[in-house]
Short mmCIF file of C-alpha atoms in Angstrom, two decimals:
data_model
loop_
_atom_site.label_atom_id
_atom_site.label_comp_id
_atom_site.label_asym_id
_atom_site.label_seq_id
_atom_site.Cartn_x
_atom_site.Cartn_y
_atom_site.Cartn_z
CA MET A 15 -47.74 21.88 5.96
CA ILE A 16 -50.16 19.51 7.86
CA SER A 17 -53.32 19.61 5.43
CA GLU A 18 -56.85 20.85 6.66
CA GLN A 19 -57.73 17.45 5.84
CA GLU A 20 -54.65 16.13 8.63
CA ASN A 21 -55.71 18.61 10.75
CA TRP A 22 -59.05 16.96 10.95
CA SER A 23 -58.18 13.56 11.66
CA VAL A 24 -55.81 14.81 14.43
CA ASP A 25 -58.88 16.44 15.59
CA VAL A 26 -60.99 13.54 15.17
CA LEU A 27 -58.40 11.14 17.32
CA GLU A 28 -57.84 13.83 20.10
CA THR A 29 -62.00 14.06 20.80
CA GLU A 30 -63.81 10.52 19.72
CA MET A 31 -61.80 8.77 23.60
CA SER A 32 -64.27 6.61 25.65
CA GLY A 33 -65.26 8.36 28.55
CA GLU A 34 -63.61 5.73 30.28
CA ALA A 35 -60.27 7.31 30.18
CA SER A 36 -58.33 7.94 32.85
CA PRO A 37 -57.23 11.94 32.89
CA GLU A 38 -53.85 10.30 32.71
CA ASP A 39 -54.32 8.09 29.36
CA LYS A 40 -55.83 11.65 28.12
CA ILE A 41 -52.90 13.31 28.67
CA LEU A 42 -50.60 11.05 27.02
CA ILE A 43 -52.89 10.44 24.02
CA ARG A 44 -52.98 14.24 23.57
CA VAL A 45 -48.92 14.14 23.90
CA MET A 46 -49.10 11.89 20.81
CA PHE A 47 -50.96 13.78 18.72
CA GLY A 48 -49.56 17.53 20.54
CA ARG A 49 -46.03 15.28 18.89
CA LEU A 50 -47.55 14.14 15.61
CA ARG A 51 -48.93 17.60 14.93
CA ARG A 52 -45.07 19.29 15.40
CA ILE A 53 -43.95 16.44 13.00
CA LEU A 54 -46.39 16.95 10.19
CA ASN A 55 -45.38 20.24 10.87
CA TRP A 56 -42.25 20.18 10.79
CA ASN A 57 -40.19 23.05 9.17
CA PRO A 58 -36.56 21.71 7.72
CA GLY A 59 -35.14 25.34 8.35
CA ASP A 60 -36.40 25.80 11.73
CA ALA A 61 -32.86 25.00 14.32
CA ASP A 62 -34.84 24.40 17.55
CA GLU A 63 -37.29 21.82 15.56
CA GLU A 64 -34.11 20.16 14.15
CA ILE A 65 -33.15 20.14 18.04
CA LEU A 66 -36.04 18.31 18.86
CA PHE A 67 -35.80 16.05 15.84
CA ASP A 68 -32.88 14.99 15.85
CA ARG A 69 -32.33 11.26 14.28
CA SER A 70 -30.84 9.62 17.61
CA ARG A 71 -33.98 10.27 19.28
CA GLY A 72 -35.93 8.80 16.62
CA PRO A 73 -36.65 5.69 18.26
CA GLU A 74 -37.54 7.23 21.01
CA ILE A 75 -39.99 8.93 19.46
CA VAL A 76 -41.93 6.20 16.86
CA TRP A 77 -41.93 4.07 20.59
CA GLY A 78 -43.85 7.22 22.23
CA ILE A 79 -45.68 7.73 19.53
CA ARG A 80 -46.84 4.01 18.98
CA GLU A 81 -47.30 3.04 22.72
CA HIS A 82 -49.87 6.18 23.43
CA PHE A 83 -51.53 5.47 19.78
CA VAL A 84 -52.32 1.42 20.97
CA HIS A 85 -53.59 3.41 24.04
CA TRP A 86 -55.82 5.34 22.39
CA LYS A 87 -57.07 2.60 20.32
CA ILE A 88 -57.95 1.41 23.42
CA PHE A 89 -60.84 3.86 24.47
CA ALA A 90 -61.44 5.50 21.45
CA CYS A 91 -62.72 2.85 18.86
CA ASP A 92 -65.35 0.36 19.68
CA PRO A 93 -64.58 -3.29 18.91
CA ASN A 94 -67.57 -3.65 16.59
CA ASN A 95 -67.49 -0.47 14.52
CA LEU A 96 -63.36 -0.09 13.60
CA ALA A 97 -64.18 1.42 10.48
CA ASP A 98 -65.38 5.04 12.05
CA ASN A 99 -61.74 5.48 12.83
CA VAL A 100 -60.26 3.90 9.98
CA GLY A 101 -58.83 7.04 8.06
CA ALA A 102 -58.05 8.43 11.53
CA GLN A 103 -55.53 5.40 12.15
CA HIS A 104 -54.60 6.03 8.58
CA LEU A 105 -52.73 9.36 9.80
CA VAL A 106 -50.47 7.79 12.68
CA VAL A 107 -49.76 4.60 11.36
CA TYR A 108 -48.36 6.05 7.70
CA SER A 109 -46.56 8.45 9.86
CA LEU A 110 -44.70 6.14 11.55
CA ALA A 111 -43.57 3.76 8.81
CA LYS A 112 -42.48 7.81 7.54
CA LEU A 113 -40.80 8.34 10.77
CA CYS A 114 -39.41 4.97 10.65
CA LEU A 115 -37.94 5.67 8.05
CA PHE A 116 -36.54 9.17 8.32
CA TYR A 117 -35.15 8.37 11.78
CA TRP A 118 -33.76 4.71 9.89
CA ILE A 119 -34.53 2.98 12.47
CA LYS A 120 -31.75 0.28 13.34
CA ASP A 121 -34.49 -1.66 15.66
CA SER A 122 -36.46 -4.21 13.08
CA ALA A 123 -38.68 -5.30 16.70
CA LEU A 124 -39.96 -1.77 16.46
CA VAL A 125 -40.36 -1.22 12.31
CA ALA A 126 -42.15 -4.58 12.84
CA GLU A 127 -44.40 -3.45 15.27
CA VAL A 128 -45.30 -0.83 12.97
CA LEU A 129 -45.75 -2.89 9.96
CA GLN A 130 -47.66 -5.04 11.75
CA HIS A 131 -49.98 -1.92 12.46
CA VAL A 132 -50.07 -1.02 8.91
CA TYR A 133 -51.56 -4.21 8.35
CA ASP A 134 -53.76 -4.92 11.21
CA CYS A 135 -55.04 -0.97 9.37
CA ASP A 136 -55.29 -2.07 5.68
CA GLY A 137 -54.87 -5.59 5.31
CA HIS A 138 -51.94 -4.95 2.73
CA PHE A 139 -49.33 -2.36 1.69
CA SER A 140 -50.04 -1.28 -1.39
CA SER A 141 -49.42 2.33 0.09
CA MET A 142 -46.08 1.41 1.79
CA PHE A 143 -45.01 0.50 -2.18
CA SER A 144 -47.26 3.37 -3.91
CA HIS A 145 -46.38 6.25 -1.87
CA VAL A 146 -43.72 5.37 1.02
CA VAL A 147 -41.36 4.81 -2.20
CA ASN A 148 -42.08 8.46 -3.46
CA ALA A 149 -42.04 10.49 -0.42
CA PRO A 150 -39.50 9.27 2.04
CA ASN A 151 -38.83 12.94 4.10
CA ARG A 152 -40.96 12.79 6.94
CA ASN A 153 -42.53 16.58 6.61
CA THR A 154 -44.30 15.69 3.04
CA MET A 155 -47.27 13.52 3.49
CA TRP A 156 -48.08 10.65 1.14
CA PRO A 157 -47.42 12.51 -2.63
CA LEU A 158 -48.39 10.55 -5.60
CA LEU A 159 -45.37 11.13 -7.61
CA ALA A 160 -41.67 12.10 -6.61
CA SER A 161 -40.61 15.26 -6.70
CA ASN A 162 -36.87 13.89 -5.47
CA PRO A 163 -34.52 13.81 -8.24
CA ASP A 164 -33.22 10.74 -6.51
CA ALA A 165 -36.57 9.25 -6.64
CA LYS A 166 -35.39 5.79 -8.35
CA GLU A 167 -32.57 5.31 -5.43
CA MET A 168 -35.41 6.69 -3.29
CA GLN A 169 -37.85 3.71 -4.23
CA HIS A 170 -34.98 0.89 -4.00
CA LEU A 171 -33.56 2.48 -0.24
CA CYS A 172 -37.00 2.54 1.33
CA MET A 173 -38.59 -0.64 -0.09
CA MET A 174 -34.87 -2.26 0.89
CA PHE A 175 -35.15 -0.46 4.23
CA PHE A 176 -39.37 -2.53 5.17
CA LEU A 177 -37.90 -5.98 3.58
CA SER A 178 -34.78 -5.84 5.49
CA HIS A 179 -36.52 -5.58 8.65
CA ALA A 180 -39.29 -7.83 8.06
CA HIS A 181 -37.08 -10.30 6.96
CA ARG A 182 -34.74 -10.08 9.85
CA MET A 183 -38.05 -10.94 11.65
CA LYS A 184 -39.40 -13.35 9.90
CA LEU A 185 -42.53 -11.84 9.81
CA LEU A 186 -46.19 -13.63 8.59
CA PHE A 187 -48.88 -11.85 7.63
CA ASP A 188 -52.03 -14.39 7.64
CA GLY A 189 -49.39 -16.74 6.98
CA ARG A 190 -47.40 -14.49 4.10
CA ARG A 191 -44.87 -12.78 4.03
CA PHE A 192 -43.95 -9.00 3.66
CA VAL A 193 -42.39 -9.65 0.17
CA ASP A 194 -45.53 -11.75 -1.09
CA VAL A 195 -48.57 -10.07 0.78
CA ARG A 196 -50.89 -9.22 -2.20
CA LEU A 197 -51.52 -5.23 -2.66
CA ARG A 198 -54.83 -3.89 -3.25
CA PHE A 199 -54.32 -1.47 -5.42
CA PRO A 200 -53.37 -0.45 -8.62
CA ILE A 201 -53.87 -4.05 -9.25
CA ARG A 202 -54.37 -7.14 -6.56
CA VAL A 203 -51.42 -8.62 -7.21
CA PRO A 204 -48.52 -9.62 -5.75
CA PRO A 205 -45.20 -6.94 -5.49
CA THR A 206 -42.94 -8.60 -7.69
CA PHE A 207 -45.35 -8.21 -10.39
CA VAL A 208 -46.13 -4.78 -9.68
CA ALA A 209 -42.12 -4.26 -10.27
CA ALA A 210 -42.90 -6.01 -13.47
CA ILE A 211 -45.28 -4.32 -15.06
CA TYR A 212 -44.78 -0.83 -14.24
CA ASN A 213 -41.20 -1.78 -15.19
CA LYS A 214 -38.98 -1.65 -12.36
CA PRO A 215 -35.88 -4.35 -13.29
CA ARG A 216 -33.96 -3.41 -9.89
CA MET A 217 -37.01 -3.31 -7.81
CA LEU A 218 -38.31 -6.80 -9.56
CA LEU A 219 -34.65 -8.28 -8.53
CA MET A 220 -34.45 -7.42 -5.19
CA LEU A 221 -37.69 -8.81 -3.94
CA LEU A 222 -36.98 -12.00 -6.21
CA ARG A 223 -33.23 -11.93 -4.18
CA TYR A 224 -35.39 -12.37 -0.78
CA GLY A 225 -37.65 -15.09 -1.85
CA ALA A 226 -40.46 -13.42 -3.22
CA SER A 227 -43.01 -16.05 -4.44
CA LEU A 228 -44.13 -15.91 -8.75
CA GLU A 229 -47.22 -17.74 -7.97
CA SER A 230 -50.81 -16.51 -7.99
CA ILE A 231 -53.82 -17.31 -6.25
CA SER A 232 -56.59 -18.16 -9.52
CA THR A 233 -59.51 -18.43 -7.11
CA LEU A 234 -62.34 -17.41 -9.31
CA GLY A 235 -64.23 -14.23 -7.71
CA VAL A 236 -63.19 -11.36 -5.42
CA PHE A 237 -59.79 -12.77 -4.08
CA GLY A 238 -58.34 -14.47 -6.86
CA ASP A 239 -55.42 -12.69 -8.46
CA ASP A 240 -55.73 -9.76 -11.25
CA TRP A 241 -52.76 -11.80 -13.43
CA ASP A 242 -50.91 -14.85 -13.00
CA LEU A 243 -47.32 -15.46 -13.93
CA TRP A 244 -47.87 -16.24 -17.71
CA MET A 245 -50.07 -13.56 -18.05
CA LEU A 246 -46.80 -11.13 -17.31
CA LEU A 247 -44.64 -13.35 -19.49
CA ARG A 248 -46.79 -12.60 -22.52
CA HIS A 249 -47.75 -8.65 -21.71
CA LEU A 250 -43.45 -8.97 -21.65
CA VAL A 251 -43.19 -10.49 -24.45
CA ARG A 252 -45.47 -8.67 -26.49
CA ILE A 253 -43.94 -5.22 -25.55
CA LEU A 254 -40.79 -6.37 -27.40
CA TRP A 255 -42.65 -7.73 -30.37
CA SER A 256 -44.08 -4.77 -30.62
CA SER A 257 -41.18 -2.17 -29.91
CA LEU A 258 -38.89 -4.64 -32.14
CA GLY A 259 -40.36 -3.67 -35.50
CA PRO A 260 -40.35 -6.75 -38.05
CA ASP A 261 -37.08 -6.78 -39.20
CA VAL A 262 -35.58 -9.70 -37.30
CA ASP A 263 -32.13 -9.01 -38.92
CA ALA A 264 -32.59 -5.55 -37.15
CA TRP A 265 -32.55 -7.08 -33.87
CA ASN A 266 -29.49 -6.94 -31.36
CA THR A 267 -29.24 -6.23 -27.51
CA ALA A 268 -28.00 -2.67 -28.57
CA VAL A 269 -31.00 -1.87 -30.49
CA VAL A 270 -33.22 -3.48 -27.74
CA SER A 271 -31.29 -2.02 -24.17
CA SER A 272 -32.14 1.94 -26.20
CA ILE A 273 -35.81 1.57 -26.90
CA VAL A 274 -37.18 -1.04 -24.02
CA SER A 275 -34.37 -1.77 -22.00
CA ASP A 276 -36.70 -1.85 -18.46
CA ALA A 277 -39.28 -4.47 -19.96
CA TRP A 278 -36.42 -6.61 -21.44
CA GLU A 279 -34.80 -6.35 -17.89
CA CYS A 280 -37.28 -7.47 -16.42
CA LEU A 281 -38.32 -10.34 -18.81
CA ARG A 282 -35.07 -11.68 -18.25
CA ILE A 283 -35.01 -11.61 -14.66
CA LEU A 284 -37.84 -13.70 -14.77
CA LEU A 285 -36.51 -16.19 -16.65
CA ARG A 286 -33.89 -16.63 -14.04
CA THR A 287 -36.41 -17.98 -11.59
CA VAL A 288 -39.06 -19.42 -13.74
CA ARG A 289 -38.49 -23.60 -13.58
CA GLN A 290 -39.81 -24.64 -16.82
CA ILE A 291 -43.04 -22.63 -18.76
CA PRO A 292 -45.88 -24.97 -19.83
CA LYS A 293 -45.84 -24.75 -23.79
CA ASP A 294 -49.14 -23.87 -24.17
CA GLU A 295 -48.57 -20.85 -21.83
CA LEU A 296 -47.13 -18.50 -24.79
CA ASN A 297 -48.44 -19.83 -27.83
CA PHE A 298 -50.18 -16.91 -29.20
CA THR A 299 -50.31 -15.38 -32.30
CA LEU A 300 -48.57 -11.55 -32.78
CA MET A 301 -50.20 -8.75 -34.10
CA ASN A 302 -48.75 -4.91 -34.65
CA PHE A 303 -52.04 -2.53 -35.83
CA ASN A 304 -51.99 0.39 -37.39
CA ALA A 305 -54.89 2.58 -38.60
CA GLY A 306 -55.70 0.71 -41.48
CA GLY A 307 -56.21 -2.48 -39.44
CA ILE A 308 -53.79 -5.58 -39.10
CA THR A 309 -50.06 -4.43 -40.49
CA THR A 310 -48.19 -8.20 -39.10
CA SER A 311 -49.04 -11.25 -37.31
CA ARG A 312 -46.38 -13.70 -36.20
CA ASN A 313 -47.25 -16.92 -33.95
CA SER A 314 -45.04 -16.61 -30.79
CA HIS A 315 -42.67 -19.73 -31.07
CA GLU A 316 -41.45 -18.34 -33.87
CA LEU A 317 -40.88 -14.91 -32.15
CA ILE A 318 -39.68 -16.78 -29.01
CA THR A 319 -36.89 -19.10 -31.67
CA ASN A 320 -36.28 -15.66 -32.82
CA LEU A 321 -34.93 -13.91 -29.69
CA SER A 322 -33.14 -17.01 -28.74
CA GLU A 323 -31.17 -16.91 -31.95
CA ARG A 324 -30.06 -12.88 -31.74
CA GLY A 325 -28.82 -13.27 -28.37
CA ILE A 326 -31.72 -11.28 -26.71
CA LEU A 327 -33.24 -13.57 -24.46
CA PRO A 328 -30.71 -16.61 -25.12
CA GLN A 329 -32.40 -18.62 -21.93
CA ILE A 330 -35.64 -18.33 -23.19
CA VAL A 331 -35.32 -21.37 -25.37
CA SER A 332 -34.38 -23.77 -22.68
CA ARG A 333 -37.18 -22.39 -20.15
CA TYR A 334 -40.05 -23.31 -23.00
CA LEU A 335 -39.10 -25.04 -26.12
CA GLU A 336 -36.59 -27.37 -24.97
CA PRO A 337 -36.17 -28.87 -21.46
CA SER A 338 -34.70 -26.51 -18.64
CA GLY A 339 -30.99 -27.36 -17.93
CA LEU A 340 -29.03 -29.20 -14.81
CA LYS A 341 -27.89 -26.01 -13.76
CA HIS A 342 -30.68 -23.69 -13.55
CA LEU A 343 -32.37 -26.64 -12.00
CA CYS A 344 -29.91 -26.74 -9.42
CA ARG A 345 -30.15 -22.86 -8.66
CA CYS A 346 -34.01 -23.36 -8.27
CA ARG A 347 -33.85 -26.30 -5.95
CA ILE A 348 -30.90 -24.21 -3.99
CA ARG A 349 -33.27 -21.34 -4.05
CA GLU A 350 -35.95 -23.36 -2.42
CA SER A 351 -34.20 -24.96 0.41
CA LEU A 352 -32.55 -21.46 1.45
CA ASN A 353 -35.84 -18.88 0.88
CA ARG A 354 -37.50 -22.11 3.44
CA SER A 355 -35.70 -21.65 6.47
CA TRP A 356 -35.69 -17.28 5.72
CA ASN A 357 -31.92 -17.61 4.48
CA LEU A 358 -32.43 -15.57 1.00
CA PRO A 359 -30.28 -13.59 0.03
CA PHE A 360 -27.57 -13.98 2.42
CA GLY A 361 -27.17 -17.78 2.93
CA ILE A 362 -25.52 -18.49 -0.65
CA GLN A 363 -22.15 -16.65 0.51
CA THR A 364 -22.17 -19.35 3.13
CA LEU A 365 -22.70 -21.93 0.55
CA PRO A 366 -19.07 -23.99 -0.25
CA ILE A 367 -19.58 -23.15 -4.30
CA PRO A 368 -17.21 -20.75 -6.26
CA LYS A 369 -18.16 -17.10 -6.44
CA LEU A 370 -19.54 -17.34 -10.23
CA ILE A 371 -21.68 -19.64 -8.70
CA LYS A 372 -23.49 -17.94 -6.03
CA SER A 373 -23.63 -14.99 -8.14
CA TYR A 374 -25.51 -17.35 -10.52
CA VAL A 375 -27.80 -18.64 -7.70
CA ASP A 376 -28.24 -14.80 -6.75
CA LEU A 377 -30.23 -14.42 -9.97
CA LEU A 378 -27.36 -11.67 -10.36
CA GLU A 379 -26.65 -13.78 -13.94
CA ASP A 380 -28.47 -15.21 -16.24
#
């Protein structure tokens, strides 16, 4: 059901209309908020409501709400002080995004319009990643945690939905693709970094397959990224070190997959996209602590060699301590070329190369 806060937002939306709005415009705008109220209060058990919100009518409903929303912004929002109604705008634009997902809209132009409204409102897509992925059902308004038992699958499908539409329309937001727009929370980094930091290998692979960049903004000040790629790699290496323990002879892929499988998978996926790691970036001391102080320490070079020799990360030596192989460098070059023309990942299938090599280029193989 609609919350008190959401009721307040809708009331603000409806009452904050300029006196310049014509009676006809006011009627159209009230139609939008009446429909939005019904959507937010939608009861899945009500047969009449189910008919009203038949999925086949999804595009019509979303287009209608969007058009009325644009009318409302013209009449209600002072160009010099849009912040007055930002909370109300959030309610509408994120409801539109959720409806696009619920109705599984196939019209990429419509989804692109909604994404543009979200970006115009927020300047980023942090809520798309942290909320939409957790609650794709339209009658739940942005809960913090997923209650769906199939939440992981829904996370993947949700982001695939918006990503594929944005990619198809070749959307740019201030010069950046949807897949590369920096998040503002939980931390200021590209979406790929959030996927790796929170150990979501499937999400990370999907973003990278669509050509997500791993470059960071190193500008000093408020607009710099909180992490860069080398910090991310060091973070994941430390997770492996602290989880595997000091007994190198006991290390194997079965042990890794049972205790830190997601972090391990994220590190493997990242190594498929990194051309070469500068020597100084992974040169650090690893330490494990207990209540009595330092118990074990080791140089990272020794750990990296052991990870490679034990078959846990066989490619890390050739990305770091040795020059990268020609096969890997060719993969990077091919992907760069395809990405410039928006042909990742599907353009790989049109290349005149063996299927096994296509999987390698598509980041499905180490």
